[in-house]
PDB file of C-alpha atoms in Angstrom:
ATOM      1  CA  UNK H   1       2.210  -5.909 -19.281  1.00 87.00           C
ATOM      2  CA  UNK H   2       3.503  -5.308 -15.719  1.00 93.00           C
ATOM      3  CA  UNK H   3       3.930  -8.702 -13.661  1.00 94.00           C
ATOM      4  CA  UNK H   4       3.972  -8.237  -9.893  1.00 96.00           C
ATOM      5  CA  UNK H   5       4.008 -10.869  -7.609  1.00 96.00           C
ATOM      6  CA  UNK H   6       3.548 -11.061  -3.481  1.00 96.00           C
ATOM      7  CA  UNK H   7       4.077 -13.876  -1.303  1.00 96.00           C
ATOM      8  CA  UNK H   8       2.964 -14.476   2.125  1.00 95.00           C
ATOM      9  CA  UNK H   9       4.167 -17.125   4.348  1.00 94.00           C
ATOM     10  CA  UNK H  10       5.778 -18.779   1.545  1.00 91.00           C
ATOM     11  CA  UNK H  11       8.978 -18.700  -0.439  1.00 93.00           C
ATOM     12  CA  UNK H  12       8.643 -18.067  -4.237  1.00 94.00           C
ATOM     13  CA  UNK H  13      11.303 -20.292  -6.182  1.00 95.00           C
ATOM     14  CA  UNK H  14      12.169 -19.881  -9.647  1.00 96.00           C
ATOM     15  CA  UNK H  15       9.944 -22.362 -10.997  1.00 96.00           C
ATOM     16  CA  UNK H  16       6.528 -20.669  -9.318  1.00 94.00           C
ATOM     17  CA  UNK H  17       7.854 -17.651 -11.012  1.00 95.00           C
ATOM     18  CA  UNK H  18       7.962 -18.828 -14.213  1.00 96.00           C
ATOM     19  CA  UNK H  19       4.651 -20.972 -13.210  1.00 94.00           C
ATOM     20  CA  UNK H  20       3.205 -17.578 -12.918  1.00 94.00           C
ATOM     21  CA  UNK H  21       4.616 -15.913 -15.508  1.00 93.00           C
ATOM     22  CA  UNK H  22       2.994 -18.534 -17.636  1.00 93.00           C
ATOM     23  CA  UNK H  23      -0.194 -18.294 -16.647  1.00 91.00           C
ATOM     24  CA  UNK H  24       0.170 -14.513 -16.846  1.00 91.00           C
ATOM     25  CA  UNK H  25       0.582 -14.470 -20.673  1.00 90.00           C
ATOM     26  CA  UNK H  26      -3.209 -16.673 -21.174  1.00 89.00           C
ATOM     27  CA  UNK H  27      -4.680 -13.557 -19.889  1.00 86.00           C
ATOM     28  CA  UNK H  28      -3.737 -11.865 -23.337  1.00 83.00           C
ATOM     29  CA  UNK H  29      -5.837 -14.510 -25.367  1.00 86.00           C
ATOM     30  CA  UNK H  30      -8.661 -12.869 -23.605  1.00 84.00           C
ATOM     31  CA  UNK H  31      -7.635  -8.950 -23.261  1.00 84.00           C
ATOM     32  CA  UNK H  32      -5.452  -6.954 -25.504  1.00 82.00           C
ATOM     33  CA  UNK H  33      -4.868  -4.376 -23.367  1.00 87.00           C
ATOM     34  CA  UNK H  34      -3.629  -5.495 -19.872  1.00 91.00           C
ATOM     35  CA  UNK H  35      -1.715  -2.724 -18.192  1.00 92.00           C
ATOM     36  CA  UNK H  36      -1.108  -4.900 -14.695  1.00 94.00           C
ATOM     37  CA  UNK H  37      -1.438  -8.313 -12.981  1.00 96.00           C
ATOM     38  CA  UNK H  38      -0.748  -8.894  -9.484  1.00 97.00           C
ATOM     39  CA  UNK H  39      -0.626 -12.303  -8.266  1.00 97.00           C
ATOM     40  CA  UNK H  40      -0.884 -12.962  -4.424  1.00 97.00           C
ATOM     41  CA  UNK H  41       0.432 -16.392  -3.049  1.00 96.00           C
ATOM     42  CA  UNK H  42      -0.398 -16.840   0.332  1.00 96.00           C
ATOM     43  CA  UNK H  43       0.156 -19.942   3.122  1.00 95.00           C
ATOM     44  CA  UNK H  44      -1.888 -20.300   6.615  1.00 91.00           C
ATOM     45  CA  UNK H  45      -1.742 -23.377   8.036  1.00 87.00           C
ATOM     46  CA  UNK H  46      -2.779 -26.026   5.656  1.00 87.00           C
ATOM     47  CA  UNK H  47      -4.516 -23.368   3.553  1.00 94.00           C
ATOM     48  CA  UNK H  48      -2.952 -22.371   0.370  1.00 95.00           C
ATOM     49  CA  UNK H  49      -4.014 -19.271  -1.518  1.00 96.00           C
ATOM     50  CA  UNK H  50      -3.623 -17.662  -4.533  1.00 95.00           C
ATOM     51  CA  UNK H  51      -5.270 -14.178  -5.673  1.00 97.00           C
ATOM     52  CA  UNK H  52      -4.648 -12.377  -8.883  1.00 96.00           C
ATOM     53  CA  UNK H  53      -5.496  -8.721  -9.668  1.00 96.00           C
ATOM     54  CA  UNK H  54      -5.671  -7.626 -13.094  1.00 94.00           C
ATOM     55  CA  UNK H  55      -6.118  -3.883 -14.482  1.00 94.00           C
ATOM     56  CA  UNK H  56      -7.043  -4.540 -17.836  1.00 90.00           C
ATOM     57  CA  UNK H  57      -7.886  -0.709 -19.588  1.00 85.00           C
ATOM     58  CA  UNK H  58     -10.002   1.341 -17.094  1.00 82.00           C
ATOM     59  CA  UNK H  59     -11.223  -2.477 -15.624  1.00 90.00           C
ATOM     60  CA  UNK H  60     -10.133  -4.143 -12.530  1.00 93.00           C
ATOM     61  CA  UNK H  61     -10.476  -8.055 -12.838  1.00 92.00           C
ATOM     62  CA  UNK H  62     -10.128 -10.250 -10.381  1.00 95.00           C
ATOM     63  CA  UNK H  63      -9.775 -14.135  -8.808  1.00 94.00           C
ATOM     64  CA  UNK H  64      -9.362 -15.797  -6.092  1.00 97.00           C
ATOM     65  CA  UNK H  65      -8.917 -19.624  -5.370  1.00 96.00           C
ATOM     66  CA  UNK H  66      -8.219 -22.160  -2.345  1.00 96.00           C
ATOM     67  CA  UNK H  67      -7.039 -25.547  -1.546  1.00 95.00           C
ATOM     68  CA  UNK H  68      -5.711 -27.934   0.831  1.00 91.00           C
ATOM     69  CA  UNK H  69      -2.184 -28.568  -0.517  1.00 77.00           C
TER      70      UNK H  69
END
């Protein structure tokens, strides 16, 4: 599984990359057969984003999620 990671706005630090990398391996307890994920980490203002793309054997999945802080 191929981990790719963008950030906007924001500095990623060693500890949201393993943060991510983390969360990255749940995805296997529900696919076997992940080829990609692409996480997008985006600041604007007081908005904080984070989008994650993943190609999971013909099968693009996708999220999206917003807060505050």
């Amino acid at each position: 599984m191929n981990v790719r990671m963008t950030a906007r706005r924001l500095d990623l630090t060693d500890g949201i990359k393993r943060h991510i990398e983390e969360r990255s391996d749940h995805f296997g307890r529900f696919f076997d057969h992940i080829i990609d994920i692409h996480w997008l980490l985006e600041v604007d203002n007081r908005r904080h984003t984070a989008e994650t793309t993943a190609k999971v054997f013909g099968t693009m999945l996708t999220g999206r999620a917003e807060a505050n802080d």
